[in-house]
Coordinates of C-alpha atoms in Angstrom, one line a residue:
M1 CA 14.5 -0.6 22.9
T2 CA 13.8 2.4 20.7
L3 CA 16.1 4.9 19.0
S4 CA 16.2 8.6 19.8
T5 CA 13.9 10.7 17.7
E6 CA 15.6 14.0 18.4
S7 CA 16.4 16.0 15.3
A8 CA 15.4 13.3 12.9
L9 CA 13.5 13.5 9.6
V10 CA 11.0 11.0 8.3
A11 CA 9.6 11.3 4.8
I12 CA 6.1 9.8 4.2
T13 CA 4.5 9.4 0.8
G14 CA 0.7 9.3 0.4
A15 CA 0.2 11.3 3.7
S16 CA -3.1 13.0 2.7
T17 CA -5.4 10.5 4.4
G18 CA -5.6 7.1 5.9
I19 CA -2.5 5.2 7.0
G20 CA -0.1 7.9 5.7
A21 CA -1.8 10.8 7.6
A22 CA -2.1 8.7 10.8
T23 CA 1.5 7.8 10.6
A24 CA 2.6 11.4 10.0
R25 CA 0.7 12.6 13.1
E26 CA 2.1 9.7 15.3
M27 CA 5.6 10.3 14.1
A28 CA 5.3 14.0 14.8
A29 CA 4.0 13.2 18.3
R30 CA 7.1 11.1 18.9
G31 CA 9.3 14.1 18.1
F32 CA 10.2 13.4 14.5
H33 CA 10.1 16.2 11.9
V34 CA 7.8 14.7 9.2
L35 CA 7.9 15.6 5.5
A36 CA 4.4 14.6 4.6
G37 CA 3.9 14.0 0.9
V38 CA 0.5 15.2 -0.4
R39 CA -1.1 15.7 -3.8
R40 CA -3.2 18.8 -3.2
Q41 CA -2.9 22.1 -1.4
S42 CA -6.1 21.4 0.6
D43 CA -4.5 18.2 1.8
A44 CA -1.4 20.1 2.8
E45 CA -3.4 22.5 5.0
A46 CA -5.3 19.5 6.6
I47 CA -2.1 17.7 7.6
R48 CA 0.0 20.7 8.5
G49 CA 0.8 20.9 12.3
P50 CA 3.6 20.8 14.8
N51 CA 6.5 18.8 13.4
V52 CA 4.5 18.0 10.2
E53 CA 5.7 19.8 7.1
P54 CA 3.5 19.0 4.0
L55 CA 5.2 18.8 0.6
E56 CA 3.6 18.5 -2.8
L57 CA 4.6 15.0 -3.9
D58 CA 3.3 13.0 -6.8
I59 CA 5.7 10.0 -6.8
T60 CA 5.2 9.6 -10.5
N61 CA 6.6 13.1 -11.1
P62 CA 10.4 13.2 -11.3
E63 CA 10.6 16.9 -10.4
H64 CA 8.6 16.3 -7.2
I65 CA 11.0 13.5 -6.2
R66 CA 14.0 15.7 -6.9
A67 CA 12.5 18.4 -4.8
L68 CA 12.0 16.0 -1.9
A69 CA 15.6 14.8 -2.1
T70 CA 16.8 18.4 -2.1
R71 CA 14.7 19.2 0.9
V72 CA 16.1 16.2 2.8
R73 CA 19.7 17.1 1.7
E74 CA 19.2 20.6 3.1
D75 CA 18.7 19.2 6.6
S76 CA 21.1 16.2 6.3
L77 CA 23.8 17.6 8.6
G78 CA 21.7 19.0 11.5
R79 CA 18.7 16.7 11.1
P80 CA 19.5 13.4 9.3
I81 CA 16.8 11.3 7.7
R82 CA 15.7 8.4 9.9
A83 CA 13.3 6.7 7.4
V84 CA 11.3 7.0 4.2
V85 CA 7.9 5.4 4.4
N86 CA 6.7 4.4 1.0
N87 CA 3.0 4.5 1.5
A88 CA 1.3 6.0 -1.5
A89 CA -0.9 3.6 -3.4
V90 CA -4.0 3.2 -5.6
Q91 CA -6.2 0.1 -5.6
A92 CA -8.8 -1.3 -8.0
N93 CA -10.7 -4.6 -7.8
V94 CA -11.2 -5.6 -11.4
P95 CA -10.9 -8.9 -13.3
I96 CA -7.7 -9.1 -15.2
E97 CA -9.4 -9.4 -18.6
A98 CA -11.4 -6.2 -18.0
F99 CA -8.5 -4.0 -16.6
S100 CA -7.1 -2.1 -19.5
I101 CA -3.4 -2.3 -20.1
E102 CA -3.2 1.5 -19.6
R103 CA -4.6 1.1 -16.1
W104 CA -2.2 -1.7 -15.4
R105 CA 0.7 0.6 -16.3
D106 CA -0.8 3.5 -14.2
M107 CA -1.1 1.2 -11.2
F108 CA 2.5 0.0 -11.5
E109 CA 3.7 3.6 -11.9
V110 CA 2.2 4.5 -8.5
N111 CA 2.4 1.3 -6.5
L112 CA 5.9 0.2 -7.6
F113 CA 7.9 2.4 -9.9
G114 CA 7.2 5.6 -7.8
H115 CA 8.4 3.9 -4.7
V116 CA 11.6 2.7 -6.4
A117 CA 12.2 6.2 -7.7
V118 CA 11.7 7.8 -4.2
T119 CA 14.0 5.1 -2.7
Q120 CA 16.7 5.7 -5.3
A121 CA 16.6 9.4 -4.7
L122 CA 16.9 9.1 -0.9
L123 CA 19.1 6.1 -0.6
P124 CA 22.4 7.9 -0.6
L125 CA 21.2 10.0 2.3
L126 CA 19.8 7.0 4.1
I127 CA 23.2 5.3 3.8
E128 CA 24.8 8.4 5.3
S129 CA 22.4 8.4 8.2
G130 CA 22.0 4.7 8.7
G131 CA 18.3 5.1 8.1
R132 CA 15.5 2.8 7.1
V133 CA 13.2 2.1 4.1
I134 CA 9.7 1.2 5.2
N135 CA 7.6 -0.2 2.3
I136 CA 3.9 -0.4 2.9
S137 CA 2.7 -3.6 1.1
S138 CA -0.5 -5.5 1.9
V139 CA -1.7 -8.9 2.6
G140 CA -2.3 -8.7 -1.1
G141 CA 1.5 -8.9 -1.5
K142 CA 1.2 -12.5 -0.4
I143 CA -2.2 -13.7 -1.5
A144 CA -3.9 -12.7 -4.8
M145 CA -7.7 -13.2 -4.6
A146 CA -10.1 -12.9 -7.5
T147 CA -10.3 -9.3 -8.9
Y148 CA -7.3 -8.3 -6.8
G149 CA -4.8 -9.3 -9.6
P150 CA -3.6 -5.9 -10.7
Y151 CA -3.2 -4.5 -7.1
A152 CA -1.7 -7.8 -5.8
A153 CA 0.8 -7.8 -8.7
T154 CA 2.1 -4.5 -7.7
K155 CA 2.4 -5.5 -4.1
F156 CA 4.0 -8.9 -4.9
A157 CA 6.6 -6.9 -6.9
L158 CA 7.1 -4.5 -4.0
E159 CA 7.8 -7.4 -1.7
A160 CA 10.4 -8.7 -4.1
V161 CA 12.1 -5.3 -4.5
S162 CA 12.1 -5.0 -0.7
D163 CA 13.8 -8.4 -0.2
S164 CA 16.4 -7.6 -2.8
L165 CA 17.1 -4.1 -1.5
R166 CA 17.4 -5.4 2.1
R167 CA 20.1 -7.8 1.0
E168 CA 21.9 -5.1 -1.0
V169 CA 22.0 -2.4 1.6
A170 CA 22.3 -4.3 4.9
R171 CA 26.1 -4.0 4.7
H172 CA 25.7 -0.3 4.4
G173 CA 23.7 0.1 7.6
V174 CA 20.3 0.6 6.0
Q175 CA 17.4 -1.7 7.1
V176 CA 14.4 -2.4 4.9
V177 CA 11.1 -3.3 6.5
V178 CA 7.8 -4.4 4.9
I179 CA 4.4 -3.6 6.5
E180 CA 1.5 -5.9 5.4
P181 CA -1.8 -4.5 6.5
G182 CA -5.1 -6.4 6.3
A183 CA -8.4 -4.7 6.4
V184 CA -7.9 -1.1 7.5
R185 CA -10.6 1.6 7.4
T186 CA -9.2 4.0 4.8
E187 CA -10.5 6.1 2.0
M188 CA -8.4 4.1 -0.5
L189 CA -10.5 0.9 0.1
G190 CA -13.7 2.9 -0.4
R191 CA -12.4 4.4 -3.6
A192 CA -11.5 0.8 -4.8
V193 CA -15.0 -0.3 -4.2
A194 CA -16.4 2.7 -6.1
G195 CA -14.0 2.2 -8.9
A196 CA -15.0 -1.5 -9.3
K197 CA -18.6 -0.4 -9.7
D198 CA -17.6 2.1 -12.4
S199 CA -15.5 -0.6 -14.1
L200 CA -18.6 -2.8 -14.4
S201 CA -20.3 -0.2 -16.5
A202 CA -17.2 0.0 -18.7
M203 CA -17.1 -3.8 -19.4
T204 CA -18.5 -5.4 -22.5
A205 CA -21.7 -7.3 -22.2
E206 CA -19.8 -10.5 -22.5
Q207 CA -17.4 -9.5 -19.7
R208 CA -20.3 -8.5 -17.5
R209 CA -21.8 -12.0 -18.0
R210 CA -18.5 -13.6 -17.1
Y211 CA -17.6 -11.4 -14.1
G212 CA -20.6 -9.4 -12.9
A213 CA -21.5 -11.8 -10.1
L214 CA -17.9 -12.0 -9.0
V215 CA -17.4 -8.2 -8.9
H216 CA -20.6 -7.6 -6.9
A217 CA -19.6 -10.3 -4.4
V218 CA -16.0 -9.0 -4.0
N219 CA -17.4 -5.4 -3.5
A220 CA -19.8 -6.6 -0.8
Q221 CA -17.1 -8.5 0.9
A222 CA -14.7 -5.5 0.8
E223 CA -17.4 -3.2 2.2
A224 CA -18.1 -5.6 5.0
S225 CA -14.4 -5.9 5.8
T226 CA -14.0 -2.1 5.7
K227 CA -16.7 -1.7 8.4
S228 CA -15.0 -4.3 10.6
G229 CA -11.5 -3.3 9.8
L230 CA -8.9 -1.7 12.0
P231 CA -8.5 2.1 12.2
A232 CA -5.6 3.7 10.4
E233 CA -4.0 4.5 13.7
A234 CA -3.4 0.7 14.3
A235 CA -1.4 0.5 11.2
A236 CA 0.5 3.7 12.1
A237 CA 1.5 2.2 15.4
V238 CA 3.1 -0.7 13.7
I239 CA 4.9 1.6 11.2
V240 CA 6.2 3.7 14.1
K241 CA 7.5 0.6 15.8
A242 CA 9.3 -0.4 12.6
V243 CA 11.0 3.0 12.4
T244 CA 12.0 3.3 16.1
V245 CA 12.9 -0.2 17.5
R246 CA 16.6 -0.9 17.5
K247 CA 16.3 -4.2 15.6
P248 CA 13.1 -4.3 13.5
R249 CA 11.8 -7.4 12.0
T250 CA 11.9 -7.7 8.2
R251 CA 8.1 -7.9 8.0
Y252 CA 5.2 -6.9 10.2
T253 CA 1.5 -7.8 9.6
V254 CA -1.3 -5.4 10.7
G255 CA -4.3 -7.2 12.1
R256 CA -5.3 -10.8 12.8
E257 CA -6.7 -11.2 9.3
A258 CA -3.4 -10.3 7.7
A259 CA -1.5 -12.7 9.9
L260 CA -4.0 -15.6 9.1
L261 CA -4.1 -14.9 5.4
S262 CA -0.3 -14.9 5.2
M263 CA -0.2 -18.3 6.8
T264 CA -2.6 -19.7 4.2
R265 CA 0.3 -19.6 1.6
L266 CA 1.3 -23.0 3.2
L267 CA -1.9 -24.6 2.0
P268 CA -2.4 -26.3 -1.5
D269 CA -3.6 -23.9 -4.2
R270 CA -6.8 -25.9 -5.0
L271 CA -7.8 -25.8 -1.3
L272 CA -7.2 -22.1 -1.2
D273 CA -9.3 -21.6 -4.3
C274 CA -12.2 -23.4 -2.6
M275 CA -11.8 -21.5 0.6
F276 CA -11.8 -18.1 -1.1
A277 CA -14.8 -19.1 -3.3
A278 CA -16.7 -20.2 -0.2
A279 CA -15.9 -16.9 1.6
L280 CA -17.5 -15.0 -1.3
R281 CA -20.8 -17.0 -1.5
P282 CA -22.5 -15.2 1.4
H283 CA -21.9 -11.9 -0.5
L284 CA -23.6 -12.9 -3.7
R285 CA -26.7 -11.0 -4.7
K286 CA -29.9 -13.0 -5.0
G287 CA -30.0 -14.6 -8.5
F288 CA -26.3 -14.6 -9.0
Q289 CA -24.1 -17.6 -9.4
F290 CA -20.5 -18.1 -10.2
S291 CA -21.1 -19.3 -13.7
S292 CA -20.9 -18.2 -17.3
A293 CA -24.7 -17.6 -17.2
S294 CA -24.4 -14.9 -14.6
T295 CA -25.0 -11.3 -15.6
A296 CA -24.3 -8.0 -13.9
D297 CA -27.7 -6.4 -14.6
R298 CA -30.3 -9.1 -13.7

């Protein structure tokens, strides 16, 4: 059973492309009035349409978040907010040693602290309306594979925040749902692959010797999974379900891969290490080995 969408707001962060844009369009098609957070004016014009109202929204900018809360509050009597979809994210596949502490902080600002700030700003209104918080995590919020450490760390943290928030606000009528996509064909994954290649050139020679083969293999694996991944619309359909069903689950996976990887957490760590290493071997370039003798520029 689903809830009525008549005269209801949904706020979506990171709605310029990919899952966010697909969700905005699907929500609008269902009759919601969507406040679609975008970073650039060109993105605003691309997403604008019936029931889709683009808003400039950098979730690391307190003024933008206050403006979003003000916009929602203006409509709170005639058009209450049904949900906030915390979707904005950045990704980089870089070994922990080679990922500068400044980039670590930047990633947490977007993938965690920005979502907390948006949620804090809208939570009083969500409590008034009995709305929902939908946090877009990842299979990386359950499993941290090699070079995914920084991204996975932010998603593990988002999962923890979601669990705690769910237990805090349930008595106030607000439901908190986590969405865990696997491989989805989005621009973000493509940017992560490109960023990893750039990061190789920024590494020291010693770091390239240590991690060059690994980074190339992970990039090749990510590119292959992108080609075979689900369309963004598949993730959007799951998000819409989480917003509209009367009794949503606390977590939804998107795609068979995500469901299977989530189940691997029950296996011993050493076995998982071997499984993930074996999965990377077909993607190694000729001449590379996972050893200290490997270099990135052979």
